[in-house]
């Protein structure tokens, strides 16, 4: 499959060339394999198959997902969360804080928050309960997230001291498993941001490096509105540091100097 054919597939699915351009090699490889399995000789036959078979279409969408992530990605964000946003929320919500990590991949973002929370425990007495709902459309990534085992490349941002405080080293010495106590209080769920129903309200929503990067406007705009409906008033929306809101929303006010954190006003 060449770039022109890949662009046809992106167009058909409503995905963005800008989002996929840099990561397309690995994705194209997976799609080629899928085409082969389905007996499709060219892109036209493949698109026809996707149109006719719901299962083939769903599998194609899973194969299109990109799971690149790492612990404490965007260091500045995590500092602001630790120093300002979380202490502020804790003061106003003494019982329970609800967080949604949408498109959580293999859980790096989710466990980063758990580690931060554990660290806050030392400085803030009587922390509220923290409930994290972590969703992704790809069940394979969620399985990895549940297992909580990572290569050293995911843990680049850790000091040795932090690494040994929160991970067990696996026998091979090249893999690190998150400690069981950090796996508590997380609800892992398969969910498609474009089509699956939603319901709860959250104090923080992480929507980083997925919907806003990989989809075209016609798909991401309505899905984004649904996500924002789940953010409670005075809650925080966090997008990727290179992402932008798909349209202006006067109720989403940038937080301080960070262009990718927004507070929802009533
Ligand atoms: C590049 S990873 C980002 C992981 C993490 N949020 C971060 O910023 O490090 C993108 C994740 O979004 C998921 N994703 C993409 N489209 C999705 C959709 N429509 N619904 C749910 N998850 C989606 C992918 O499966 C993938 O795991």
Coordinates of C-alpha atoms and ligand atoms in Angstrom, one line a residue:
X1 CA 0.0 0.0 0.0
X2 CA 1.5 3.3 -1.0
X3 CA 0.8 6.7 0.6
X4 CA -1.9 7.6 -1.9
X5 CA -3.8 4.4 -1.1
X6 CA -3.3 4.9 2.6
X7 CA -4.8 8.4 2.2
X8 CA -7.8 6.9 0.6
X9 CA -8.3 4.7 3.6
X10 CA -7.9 7.6 6.0
X11 CA -10.4 9.6 4.0
X12 CA -12.9 6.7 4.1
X13 CA -12.5 6.3 7.9
X14 CA -12.5 10.0 8.6
X15 CA -8.9 10.0 9.9
X16 CA -6.4 12.7 9.6
X17 CA -3.3 12.5 7.3
X18 CA -1.5 15.1 9.6
X19 CA -2.0 12.8 12.6
X20 CA -0.9 9.6 10.8
X21 CA 1.9 11.0 8.6
X22 CA 4.8 10.3 11.0
X23 CA 3.5 7.0 12.3
X24 CA 2.2 5.5 9.1
X25 CA 4.9 2.9 8.5
X26 CA 3.9 0.6 11.3
X27 CA 0.2 1.2 10.7
X28 CA 0.4 0.4 7.0
X29 CA 2.2 -2.8 7.8
X30 CA -0.7 -3.9 10.0
X31 CA -3.3 -2.9 7.4
X32 CA -1.4 -4.8 4.7
X33 CA -1.6 -7.9 6.8
X34 CA -5.3 -7.4 7.4
X35 CA -5.9 -7.0 3.6
X36 CA -4.0 -10.2 3.0
X37 CA -6.1 -12.1 5.6
X38 CA -9.3 -10.8 4.0
X39 CA -8.0 -11.7 0.5
X40 CA -8.1 -8.1 -0.7
X41 CA -5.7 -7.4 -3.6
X42 CA -6.1 -3.7 -3.6
X43 CA -7.5 -0.7 -1.6
X44 CA -10.8 -0.7 -3.6
X45 CA -11.5 -4.3 -2.6
X46 CA -10.5 -3.5 1.0
X47 CA -12.8 -0.5 1.3
X48 CA -15.6 -2.6 -0.2
X49 CA -15.0 -5.2 2.5
X50 CA -15.0 -2.6 5.3
X51 CA -18.3 -1.2 3.9
X52 CA -19.9 -4.6 3.9
X53 CA -18.6 -6.2 7.1
X54 CA -19.0 -4.6 10.5
X55 CA -16.4 -7.0 12.0
X56 CA -13.8 -6.1 9.3
X57 CA -14.4 -2.4 9.9
X58 CA -14.0 -2.7 13.7
X59 CA -10.8 -4.8 13.3
X60 CA -9.4 -2.2 10.8
X61 CA -10.1 0.6 13.3
X62 CA -8.3 -1.3 16.0
X63 CA -5.3 -1.9 13.7
X64 CA -5.3 1.9 13.0
X65 CA -4.7 2.7 16.7
X66 CA -1.4 4.0 17.8
X67 CA -0.4 3.3 21.4
X68 CA 2.7 5.6 21.7
X69 CA 2.8 6.9 25.3
X70 CA 5.1 7.1 28.3
X71 CA 5.0 7.9 32.0
X72 CA 4.8 11.6 32.9
X73 CA 4.7 12.6 29.3
X74 CA 4.8 16.5 29.3
X75 CA 6.6 16.9 32.6
X76 CA 5.3 20.5 33.1
X77 CA 1.7 19.3 33.1
X78 CA 2.4 16.8 35.9
X79 CA 4.1 19.4 38.0
X80 CA 1.1 21.7 37.7
X81 CA -1.2 18.9 38.5
X82 CA 0.8 18.1 41.6
X83 CA 1.4 21.6 42.8
X84 CA -1.9 23.3 41.9
X85 CA -4.7 21.4 40.2
X86 CA -4.9 18.3 42.5
X87 CA -4.5 20.2 45.8
X88 CA -7.3 22.7 44.6
X89 CA -9.6 19.8 43.7
X90 CA -8.9 18.0 47.0
X91 CA -9.8 21.1 48.9
X92 CA -13.2 21.3 47.3
X93 CA -14.1 17.6 46.9
X94 CA -13.3 16.0 50.2
X95 CA -15.0 12.7 49.6
X96 CA -14.2 11.5 46.1
X97 CA -12.5 12.7 42.9
X98 CA -13.4 11.3 39.6
X99 CA -11.0 11.2 36.7
X100 CA -11.4 9.9 33.1
X101 CA -8.4 8.9 31.0
X102 CA -9.9 8.7 27.5
X103 CA -7.8 6.8 25.0
X104 CA -5.5 5.6 27.8
X105 CA -3.5 3.2 25.6
X106 CA -1.5 0.8 27.9
X107 CA -2.1 2.8 31.1
X108 CA 1.1 5.0 31.3
X109 CA -1.0 8.2 31.9
X110 CA -3.3 6.4 34.4
X111 CA -0.4 5.0 36.6
X112 CA 1.4 8.4 36.4
X113 CA -1.6 9.9 38.1
X114 CA -1.7 7.1 40.7
X115 CA 2.0 7.7 41.5
X116 CA 1.4 11.4 41.8
X117 CA -1.5 10.7 44.1
X118 CA 0.5 8.4 46.2
X119 CA 3.2 11.1 46.5
X120 CA 0.6 13.7 47.6
X121 CA -0.4 11.3 50.3
X122 CA 2.8 12.3 52.1
X123 CA 2.0 16.0 52.1
X124 CA -1.8 16.2 52.3
X125 CA -3.6 14.5 55.2
X126 CA -6.8 12.6 54.6
X127 CA -6.9 12.4 50.8
X128 CA -10.3 11.8 49.2
X129 CA -10.9 8.6 47.3
X130 CA -9.6 8.7 43.7
X131 CA -11.6 6.8 41.1
X132 CA -10.1 6.6 37.6
X133 CA -12.1 5.4 34.6
X134 CA -9.6 4.5 31.9
X135 CA -11.0 3.7 28.4
X136 CA -9.7 2.8 25.1
X137 CA -11.1 1.3 21.9
X138 CA -8.4 -1.3 21.7
X139 CA -8.8 -4.2 24.2
X140 CA -5.2 -5.4 23.6
X141 CA -3.9 -2.1 25.0
X142 CA -6.2 -2.4 28.0
X143 CA -5.0 -5.9 28.7
X144 CA -1.4 -4.5 28.8
X145 CA -2.6 -1.7 31.0
X146 CA -4.2 -4.1 33.5
X147 CA -1.0 -6.2 33.6
X148 CA 1.0 -3.0 34.2
X149 CA 4.3 -4.3 32.8
X150 CA 6.6 -1.8 30.9
X151 CA 9.9 -1.6 29.1
X152 CA 12.5 0.8 30.4
X153 CA 11.8 3.1 27.5
X154 CA 8.4 4.0 29.0
X155 CA 10.0 5.0 32.2
X156 CA 12.4 7.6 30.9
X157 CA 11.1 10.3 33.2
X158 CA 11.8 8.4 36.4
X159 CA 14.7 8.7 38.7
X160 CA 16.1 5.4 39.9
X161 CA 14.6 6.1 43.4
X162 CA 11.1 6.6 42.0
X163 CA 11.4 3.6 39.7
X164 CA 12.2 1.2 42.6
X165 CA 9.5 2.8 44.8
X166 CA 6.7 2.1 42.3
X167 CA 7.9 -0.9 40.2
X168 CA 9.1 -4.4 40.7
X169 CA 11.8 -5.4 38.3
X170 CA 10.8 -8.4 36.3
X171 CA 13.3 -11.3 36.1
X172 CA 14.6 -10.3 32.7
X173 CA 15.7 -7.0 34.3
X174 CA 14.4 -5.1 31.3
X175 CA 10.8 -5.0 32.3
X176 CA 9.1 -3.2 35.2
X177 CA 5.8 -4.1 36.8
X178 CA 3.8 -1.5 38.6
X179 CA 3.2 -2.4 42.3
X180 CA -0.2 -4.0 43.0
X181 CA -1.3 -1.2 45.4
X182 CA -1.3 1.2 42.4
X183 CA -3.6 -1.0 40.4
X184 CA -6.5 -0.3 42.8
X185 CA -9.3 2.2 42.1
X186 CA -9.1 2.0 38.3
X187 CA -12.0 1.0 36.1
X188 CA -10.6 -0.2 32.7
X189 CA -13.3 -0.2 30.0
X190 CA -13.3 -0.7 26.2
X191 CA -15.0 2.3 24.7
X192 CA -15.1 4.0 21.3
X193 CA -15.1 7.7 21.7
X194 CA -17.1 8.2 18.5
X195 CA -19.9 5.9 19.1
X196 CA -20.2 4.4 22.6
X197 CA -22.6 6.0 25.0
X198 CA -21.2 7.9 28.0
X199 CA -22.7 9.1 31.2
X200 CA -20.7 10.0 34.2
X201 CA -19.3 13.3 35.3
X202 CA -15.6 13.8 35.9
X203 CA -13.4 16.4 37.7
X204 CA -10.5 15.8 35.3
X205 CA -10.6 14.5 31.8
X206 CA -7.4 13.5 30.0
X207 CA -8.0 13.5 26.3
X208 CA -4.4 13.5 25.0
X209 CA -3.0 12.5 21.7
X210 CA -6.0 10.6 20.3
X211 CA -9.3 12.1 19.2
X212 CA -7.9 15.5 18.4
X213 CA -4.8 14.2 16.6
X214 CA -6.0 11.2 14.6
X215 CA -9.5 12.3 13.4
X216 CA -10.9 14.7 10.9
X217 CA -13.0 17.6 12.0
X218 CA -16.3 16.0 10.9
X219 CA -15.8 13.2 13.4
X220 CA -13.8 14.8 16.2
X221 CA -16.1 17.8 16.7
X222 CA -19.3 15.9 17.8
X223 CA -17.2 13.4 19.8
X224 CA -15.4 16.3 21.5
X225 CA -18.7 17.9 22.5
X226 CA -19.8 14.7 24.1
X227 CA -16.6 14.4 26.1
X228 CA -17.0 18.0 27.3
X229 CA -20.5 17.3 28.5
X230 CA -19.0 14.8 30.9
X231 CA -16.7 17.4 32.5
X232 CA -18.1 18.9 35.6
X233 CA -18.2 22.6 36.2
X234 CA -14.8 23.8 37.6
X235 CA -13.3 20.5 36.2
X236 CA -10.2 20.3 34.1
X237 CA -9.7 19.2 30.5
X238 CA -6.2 18.1 29.5
X239 CA -5.4 17.7 25.9
X240 CA -2.0 16.8 24.2
X241 CA 0.6 19.6 24.4
X242 CA 0.6 19.8 20.5
X243 CA -3.1 19.7 20.2
X244 CA -5.8 22.4 19.8
X245 CA -9.5 22.5 20.6
X246 CA -11.5 21.7 17.5
X247 CA -13.6 24.8 18.0
X248 CA -13.8 27.6 20.5
X249 CA -15.8 27.1 23.6
X250 CA -16.3 30.0 25.9
X251 CA -16.8 27.7 28.9
X252 CA -13.3 26.3 28.5
X253 CA -10.8 28.7 29.9
X254 CA -7.1 28.1 29.5
X255 CA -5.4 27.4 32.8
X256 CA -2.4 29.7 33.5
X257 CA 0.2 29.6 30.9
X258 CA -0.5 26.1 29.7
X259 CA -2.2 26.1 26.3
X260 CA -3.4 22.5 26.7
X261 CA -5.2 22.6 30.1
X262 CA -8.6 24.1 30.4
X263 CA -11.0 24.8 33.3
X264 CA -14.7 24.5 32.7
X265 CA -16.7 27.5 33.8
X266 CA -20.4 27.3 34.6
Ligands
LIG1 C1 -1.1 7.8 21.2 S1 -2.1 6.9 22.4 C2 -2.2 8.2 23.6 C3 -2.1 7.6 25.0 C4 -2.2 8.6 26.1 N1 -3.4 9.3 26.2 C5 -1.0 9.6 26.0 O1 -1.2 10.8 25.6 O2 0.1 9.3 26.3 C6 -3.7 7.0 21.6 C7 -4.7 6.0 22.2 O3 -6.0 6.5 21.8 C8 -6.8 5.3 21.5 N2 -7.9 5.8 20.6 C9 -7.8 6.3 19.4 N3 -9.1 6.5 18.9 C10 -9.9 6.2 19.9 C11 -11.4 6.2 20.0 N4 -12.1 6.6 19.0 N5 -11.9 5.8 21.1 C12 -11.2 5.4 22.1 N6 -9.8 5.3 22.1 C13 -9.2 5.7 21.0 C14 -5.9 4.4 20.8 O4 -6.3 3.1 20.9 C15 -4.6 4.6 21.6 O5 -4.5 3.7 22.7

